[in-house]
Structures are given as C-alpha cells and as structure tokens.
Amino acid sequence: MVTTAKAVGDLFDQVERKPDLLVDADLTVERDGVAFSVRGYDDLVAVDLPSFGAALTLWRDRPVEGRDAAAALTVAGLTAEIRVRGAPVARLGADAVPSSLAKRLGLGPIELFLDGTLLALTPRRG
C-alpha cells in the first residue's frame, strides 16, 4: 500500500526512517519553455539554469518553502546546488553552510555564493 504525505512533517517522518539517499540523475527539465539540467552525483543534486532570471522564477514558484526544502534535504542526507550557467549561486541541504546574508534576507538555511552570483550576472563574450 502506498501512503501519501499530507504535510511536510509527515514527509520528514517518512524520510527520517530511511537511510541517506544517493542520487544518480542526468535530466533535462523544461518548465514554462525554459530548459535546465538536473544532475545527481551521489549526495549532491545540481540544478543548472540558463539565466539568473530563470533561477529567480524557479525560486518564486517553488512548491515548497526554502526552509522546508533545506530541512527535507538535510534529513535525507542530500545537498542541492543551484547553478546559473555552471556557476554555483546557492546550496541547501546537508552540506550547506548557511550564510548570514541569506538569514538576514529571510531565505533561511541557505548558503549563497556571491562570486558565483557575479559570474552568473556577467554577460558572456563571443
């Protein structure tokens, strides 16, 4: 019988009873006409978006709040890294080291990479 989690707390309870997860994925996902890649390397899931605007749209339209996603990933032993054009801009989950800037901005336990953000915002040449 398959059970469905009715709340984030129920999901946490289900995940806590499982051993750490390992992810092996190589996907291309399209949402609202924007394609991005999702790659899993054991306990790291990298989401690489084509632009900073696409990353912001994905963040605004996320189905789960950042704090809840970070907590669920941590409980599962996973880390998600958000990249824009290959440059890491944020990390949440088990291996994230929450930044004081993210806390001040109300983003919760998320590690921000300012150097990656600057690279993502820099126009490419040729």
mmCIF file with all atom_site columns, C-alpha atoms in Angstrom:
data_model
loop_
_atom_site.group_PDB
_atom_site.id
_atom_site.type_symbol
_atom_site.label_atom_id
_atom_site.label_alt_id
_atom_site.label_comp_id
_atom_site.label_asym_id
_atom_site.label_entity_id
_atom_site.label_seq_id
_atom_site.pdbx_PDB_ins_code
_atom_site.Cartn_x
_atom_site.Cartn_y
_atom_site.Cartn_z
_atom_site.occupancy
_atom_site.B_iso_or_equiv
_atom_site.pdbx_formal_charge
_atom_site.auth_seq_id
_atom_site.auth_comp_id
_atom_site.auth_asym_id
_atom_site.auth_atom_id
_atom_site.pdbx_PDB_model_num
ATOM 1   C CA . MET A 1 1   ? 0.000  0.000  0.000   1.00 0.00 ? 1   MET A CA 1
ATOM 2   C CA . VAL A 1 2   ? 1.365  3.424  -0.951  1.00 0.00 ? 2   VAL A CA 1
ATOM 3   C CA . THR A 1 3   ? 0.867  6.253  1.524   1.00 0.00 ? 3   THR A CA 1
ATOM 4   C CA . THR A 1 4   ? 0.822  9.919  0.660   1.00 0.00 ? 4   THR A CA 1
ATOM 5   C CA . ALA A 1 5   ? 2.385  12.534 2.927   1.00 0.00 ? 5   ALA A CA 1
ATOM 6   C CA . LYS A 1 6   ? -0.252 15.093 3.864   1.00 0.00 ? 6   LYS A CA 1
ATOM 7   C CA . ALA A 1 7   ? 2.103  17.624 5.385   1.00 0.00 ? 7   ALA A CA 1
ATOM 8   C CA . VAL A 1 8   ? 5.775  18.473 5.377   1.00 0.00 ? 8   VAL A CA 1
ATOM 9   C CA . GLY A 1 9   ? 6.028  16.991 8.887   1.00 0.00 ? 9   GLY A CA 1
ATOM 10  C CA . ASP A 1 10  ? 4.658  13.663 7.605   1.00 0.00 ? 10  ASP A CA 1
ATOM 11  C CA . LEU A 1 11  ? 7.244  13.720 4.810   1.00 0.00 ? 11  LEU A CA 1
ATOM 12  C CA . PHE A 1 12  ? 10.039 14.321 7.329   1.00 0.00 ? 12  PHE A CA 1
ATOM 13  C CA . ASP A 1 13  ? 8.819  11.394 9.429   1.00 0.00 ? 13  ASP A CA 1
ATOM 14  C CA . GLN A 1 14  ? 8.880  9.117  6.388   1.00 0.00 ? 14  GLN A CA 1
ATOM 15  C CA . VAL A 1 15  ? 12.331 10.258 5.238   1.00 0.00 ? 15  VAL A CA 1
ATOM 16  C CA . GLU A 1 16  ? 13.889 10.009 8.727   1.00 0.00 ? 16  GLU A CA 1
ATOM 17  C CA . ARG A 1 17  ? 13.125 6.290  8.800   1.00 0.00 ? 17  ARG A CA 1
ATOM 18  C CA . LYS A 1 18  ? 15.131 5.726  5.609   1.00 0.00 ? 18  LYS A CA 1
ATOM 19  C CA . PRO A 1 19  ? 18.917 5.624  5.214   1.00 0.00 ? 19  PRO A CA 1
ATOM 20  C CA . ASP A 1 20  ? 20.640 8.528  3.446   1.00 0.00 ? 20  ASP A CA 1
ATOM 21  C CA . LEU A 1 21  ? 19.723 8.721  -0.205  1.00 0.00 ? 21  LEU A CA 1
ATOM 22  C CA . LEU A 1 22  ? 22.118 8.624  -3.140  1.00 0.00 ? 22  LEU A CA 1
ATOM 23  C CA . VAL A 1 23  ? 21.021 10.181 -6.413  1.00 0.00 ? 23  VAL A CA 1
ATOM 24  C CA . ASP A 1 24  ? 22.191 9.256  -9.905  1.00 0.00 ? 24  ASP A CA 1
ATOM 25  C CA . ALA A 1 25  ? 20.449 11.517 -12.407 1.00 0.00 ? 25  ALA A CA 1
ATOM 26  C CA . ASP A 1 26  ? 21.078 13.219 -15.716 1.00 0.00 ? 26  ASP A CA 1
ATOM 27  C CA . LEU A 1 27  ? 17.901 15.010 -16.740 1.00 0.00 ? 27  LEU A CA 1
ATOM 28  C CA . THR A 1 28  ? 16.840 17.914 -18.864 1.00 0.00 ? 28  THR A CA 1
ATOM 29  C CA . VAL A 1 29  ? 13.729 19.542 -17.463 1.00 0.00 ? 29  VAL A CA 1
ATOM 30  C CA . GLU A 1 30  ? 11.565 22.107 -19.219 1.00 0.00 ? 30  GLU A CA 1
ATOM 31  C CA . ARG A 1 31  ? 9.317  24.458 -17.309 1.00 0.00 ? 31  ARG A CA 1
ATOM 32  C CA . ASP A 1 32  ? 7.374  27.277 -18.933 1.00 0.00 ? 32  ASP A CA 1
ATOM 33  C CA . GLY A 1 33  ? 9.543  26.987 -22.052 1.00 0.00 ? 33  GLY A CA 1
ATOM 34  C CA . VAL A 1 34  ? 12.848 27.195 -20.140 1.00 0.00 ? 34  VAL A CA 1
ATOM 35  C CA . ALA A 1 35  ? 15.075 24.103 -20.251 1.00 0.00 ? 35  ALA A CA 1
ATOM 36  C CA . PHE A 1 36  ? 17.525 23.363 -17.455 1.00 0.00 ? 36  PHE A CA 1
ATOM 37  C CA . SER A 1 37  ? 19.549 20.374 -16.324 1.00 0.00 ? 37  SER A CA 1
ATOM 38  C CA . VAL A 1 38  ? 19.346 18.315 -13.156 1.00 0.00 ? 38  VAL A CA 1
ATOM 39  C CA . ARG A 1 39  ? 22.310 16.089 -12.406 1.00 0.00 ? 39  ARG A CA 1
ATOM 40  C CA . GLY A 1 40  ? 22.734 13.854 -9.399  1.00 0.00 ? 40  GLY A CA 1
ATOM 41  C CA . TYR A 1 41  ? 26.133 12.849 -8.089  1.00 0.00 ? 41  TYR A CA 1
ATOM 42  C CA . ASP A 1 42  ? 25.600 10.575 -5.078  1.00 0.00 ? 42  ASP A CA 1
ATOM 43  C CA . ASP A 1 43  ? 24.507 13.020 -2.340  1.00 0.00 ? 43  ASP A CA 1
ATOM 44  C CA . LEU A 1 44  ? 24.637 16.195 -4.487  1.00 0.00 ? 44  LEU A CA 1
ATOM 45  C CA . VAL A 1 45  ? 21.878 17.262 -6.862  1.00 0.00 ? 45  VAL A CA 1
ATOM 46  C CA . ALA A 1 46  ? 22.950 20.111 -9.161  1.00 0.00 ? 46  ALA A CA 1
ATOM 47  C CA . VAL A 1 47  ? 20.266 22.195 -10.862 1.00 0.00 ? 47  VAL A CA 1
ATOM 48  C CA . ASP A 1 48  ? 21.816 24.285 -13.654 1.00 0.00 ? 48  ASP A CA 1
ATOM 49  C CA . LEU A 1 49  ? 19.661 27.081 -15.054 1.00 0.00 ? 49  LEU A CA 1
ATOM 50  C CA . PRO A 1 50  ? 20.344 29.095 -18.219 1.00 0.00 ? 50  PRO A CA 1
ATOM 51  C CA . SER A 1 51  ? 19.933 32.538 -16.626 1.00 0.00 ? 51  SER A CA 1
ATOM 52  C CA . PHE A 1 52  ? 19.619 34.310 -13.306 1.00 0.00 ? 52  PHE A CA 1
ATOM 53  C CA . GLY A 1 53  ? 16.063 35.286 -14.274 1.00 0.00 ? 53  GLY A CA 1
ATOM 54  C CA . ALA A 1 54  ? 15.158 31.611 -14.709 1.00 0.00 ? 54  ALA A CA 1
ATOM 55  C CA . ALA A 1 55  ? 16.643 30.874 -11.276 1.00 0.00 ? 55  ALA A CA 1
ATOM 56  C CA . LEU A 1 56  ? 14.592 33.652 -9.654  1.00 0.00 ? 56  LEU A CA 1
ATOM 57  C CA . THR A 1 57  ? 11.415 32.457 -11.377 1.00 0.00 ? 57  THR A CA 1
ATOM 58  C CA . LEU A 1 58  ? 12.030 28.897 -10.205 1.00 0.00 ? 58  LEU A CA 1
ATOM 59  C CA . TRP A 1 59  ? 12.668 30.147 -6.656  1.00 0.00 ? 59  TRP A CA 1
ATOM 60  C CA . ARG A 1 60  ? 9.483  32.272 -6.613  1.00 0.00 ? 60  ARG A CA 1
ATOM 61  C CA . ASP A 1 61  ? 7.338  29.436 -7.990  1.00 0.00 ? 61  ASP A CA 1
ATOM 62  C CA . ARG A 1 62  ? 8.823  26.645 -5.869  1.00 0.00 ? 62  ARG A CA 1
ATOM 63  C CA . PRO A 1 63  ? 6.264  24.186 -4.482  1.00 0.00 ? 63  PRO A CA 1
ATOM 64  C CA . VAL A 1 64  ? 7.968  24.017 -1.047  1.00 0.00 ? 64  VAL A CA 1
ATOM 65  C CA . GLU A 1 65  ? 9.338  26.842 1.089   1.00 0.00 ? 65  GLU A CA 1
ATOM 66  C CA . GLY A 1 66  ? 13.140 27.120 1.177   1.00 0.00 ? 66  GLY A CA 1
ATOM 67  C CA . ARG A 1 67  ? 13.345 26.224 4.872   1.00 0.00 ? 67  ARG A CA 1
ATOM 68  C CA . ASP A 1 68  ? 11.226 23.098 4.359   1.00 0.00 ? 68  ASP A CA 1
ATOM 69  C CA . ALA A 1 69  ? 13.215 22.045 1.280   1.00 0.00 ? 69  ALA A CA 1
ATOM 70  C CA . ALA A 1 70  ? 16.505 22.564 3.136   1.00 0.00 ? 70  ALA A CA 1
ATOM 71  C CA . ALA A 1 71  ? 15.266 20.555 6.108   1.00 0.00 ? 71  ALA A CA 1
ATOM 72  C CA . ALA A 1 72  ? 13.970 17.695 3.917   1.00 0.00 ? 72  ALA A CA 1
ATOM 73  C CA . LEU A 1 73  ? 17.256 17.537 2.006   1.00 0.00 ? 73  LEU A CA 1
ATOM 74  C CA . THR A 1 74  ? 19.249 17.536 5.246   1.00 0.00 ? 74  THR A CA 1
ATOM 75  C CA . VAL A 1 75  ? 17.163 14.725 6.741   1.00 0.00 ? 75  VAL A CA 1
ATOM 76  C CA . ALA A 1 76  ? 17.697 12.687 3.543   1.00 0.00 ? 76  ALA A CA 1
ATOM 77  C CA . GLY A 1 77  ? 21.452 13.391 3.588   1.00 0.00 ? 77  GLY A CA 1
ATOM 78  C CA . LEU A 1 78  ? 21.245 15.295 0.287   1.00 0.00 ? 78  LEU A CA 1
ATOM 79  C CA . THR A 1 79  ? 22.519 18.674 -0.853  1.00 0.00 ? 79  THR A CA 1
ATOM 80  C CA . ALA A 1 80  ? 21.023 20.690 -3.713  1.00 0.00 ? 80  ALA A CA 1
ATOM 81  C CA . GLU A 1 81  ? 23.218 23.182 -5.531  1.00 0.00 ? 81  GLU A CA 1
ATOM 82  C CA . ILE A 1 82  ? 21.616 25.814 -7.719  1.00 0.00 ? 82  ILE A CA 1
ATOM 83  C CA . ARG A 1 83  ? 23.835 26.880 -10.606 1.00 0.00 ? 83  ARG A CA 1
ATOM 84  C CA . VAL A 1 84  ? 23.376 29.526 -13.254 1.00 0.00 ? 84  VAL A CA 1
ATOM 85  C CA . ARG A 1 85  ? 25.326 28.883 -16.475 1.00 0.00 ? 85  ARG A CA 1
ATOM 86  C CA . GLY A 1 86  ? 27.514 26.468 -14.497 1.00 0.00 ? 86  GLY A CA 1
ATOM 87  C CA . ALA A 1 87  ? 28.347 28.890 -11.667 1.00 0.00 ? 87  ALA A CA 1
ATOM 88  C CA . PRO A 1 88  ? 27.080 27.862 -8.204  1.00 0.00 ? 88  PRO A CA 1
ATOM 89  C CA . VAL A 1 89  ? 24.860 30.560 -6.694  1.00 0.00 ? 89  VAL A CA 1
ATOM 90  C CA . ALA A 1 90  ? 23.199 28.731 -3.771  1.00 0.00 ? 90  ALA A CA 1
ATOM 91  C CA . ARG A 1 91  ? 23.305 25.477 -1.854  1.00 0.00 ? 91  ARG A CA 1
ATOM 92  C CA . LEU A 1 92  ? 20.844 23.991 0.584   1.00 0.00 ? 92  LEU A CA 1
ATOM 93  C CA . GLY A 1 93  ? 20.632 20.755 2.485   1.00 0.00 ? 93  GLY A CA 1
ATOM 94  C CA . ALA A 1 94  ? 23.113 18.520 4.274   1.00 0.00 ? 94  ALA A CA 1
ATOM 95  C CA . ASP A 1 95  ? 26.405 20.118 3.157   1.00 0.00 ? 95  ASP A CA 1
ATOM 96  C CA . ALA A 1 96  ? 25.229 23.730 3.006   1.00 0.00 ? 96  ALA A CA 1
ATOM 97  C CA . VAL A 1 97  ? 26.824 26.232 5.361   1.00 0.00 ? 97  VAL A CA 1
ATOM 98  C CA . PRO A 1 98  ? 24.051 28.822 5.839   1.00 0.00 ? 98  PRO A CA 1
ATOM 99  C CA . SER A 1 99  ? 25.232 32.339 5.155   1.00 0.00 ? 99  SER A CA 1
ATOM 100 C CA . SER A 1 100 ? 24.413 35.293 7.387   1.00 0.00 ? 100 SER A CA 1
ATOM 101 C CA . LEU A 1 101 ? 23.261 37.210 4.299   1.00 0.00 ? 101 LEU A CA 1
ATOM 102 C CA . ALA A 1 102 ? 20.669 34.532 3.486   1.00 0.00 ? 102 ALA A CA 1
ATOM 103 C CA . LYS A 1 103 ? 19.432 34.633 7.071   1.00 0.00 ? 103 LYS A CA 1
ATOM 104 C CA . ARG A 1 104 ? 19.168 38.444 7.005   1.00 0.00 ? 104 ARG A CA 1
ATOM 105 C CA . LEU A 1 105 ? 17.256 38.264 3.720   1.00 0.00 ? 105 LEU A CA 1
ATOM 106 C CA . GLY A 1 106 ? 14.856 35.759 5.282   1.00 0.00 ? 106 GLY A CA 1
ATOM 107 C CA . LEU A 1 107 ? 15.899 32.940 2.943   1.00 0.00 ? 107 LEU A CA 1
ATOM 108 C CA . GLY A 1 108 ? 16.562 30.519 5.772   1.00 0.00 ? 108 GLY A CA 1
ATOM 109 C CA . PRO A 1 109 ? 19.353 27.934 5.963   1.00 0.00 ? 109 PRO A CA 1
ATOM 110 C CA . ILE A 1 110 ? 20.795 28.508 2.515   1.00 0.00 ? 110 ILE A CA 1
ATOM 111 C CA . GLU A 1 111 ? 24.418 29.012 1.525   1.00 0.00 ? 111 GLU A CA 1
ATOM 112 C CA . LEU A 1 112 ? 24.849 31.815 -1.006  1.00 0.00 ? 112 LEU A CA 1
ATOM 113 C CA . PHE A 1 113 ? 27.858 32.119 -3.308  1.00 0.00 ? 113 PHE A CA 1
ATOM 114 C CA . LEU A 1 114 ? 28.431 35.777 -4.138  1.00 0.00 ? 114 LEU A CA 1
ATOM 115 C CA . ASP A 1 115 ? 31.277 35.033 -6.557  1.00 0.00 ? 115 ASP A CA 1
ATOM 116 C CA . GLY A 1 116 ? 29.041 32.562 -8.437  1.00 0.00 ? 116 GLY A CA 1
ATOM 117 C CA . THR A 1 117 ? 26.246 35.126 -8.500  1.00 0.00 ? 117 THR A CA 1
ATOM 118 C CA . LEU A 1 118 ? 28.595 37.703 -10.015 1.00 0.00 ? 118 LEU A CA 1
ATOM 119 C CA . LEU A 1 119 ? 29.684 35.174 -12.673 1.00 0.00 ? 119 LEU A CA 1
ATOM 120 C CA . ALA A 1 120 ? 26.049 34.356 -13.416 1.00 0.00 ? 120 ALA A CA 1
ATOM 121 C CA . LEU A 1 121 ? 25.230 38.051 -13.874 1.00 0.00 ? 121 LEU A CA 1
ATOM 122 C CA . THR A 1 122 ? 28.253 38.740 -16.109 1.00 0.00 ? 122 THR A CA 1
ATOM 123 C CA . PRO A 1 123 ? 27.430 38.686 -19.821 1.00 0.00 ? 123 PRO A CA 1
ATOM 124 C CA . ARG A 1 124 ? 29.281 36.093 -21.862 1.00 0.00 ? 124 ARG A CA 1
ATOM 125 C CA . ARG A 1 125 ? 31.614 37.142 -24.622 1.00 0.00 ? 125 ARG A CA 1
ATOM 126 C CA . GLY A 1 126 ? 31.704 35.666 -28.084 1.00 0.00 ? 126 GLY A CA 1
#
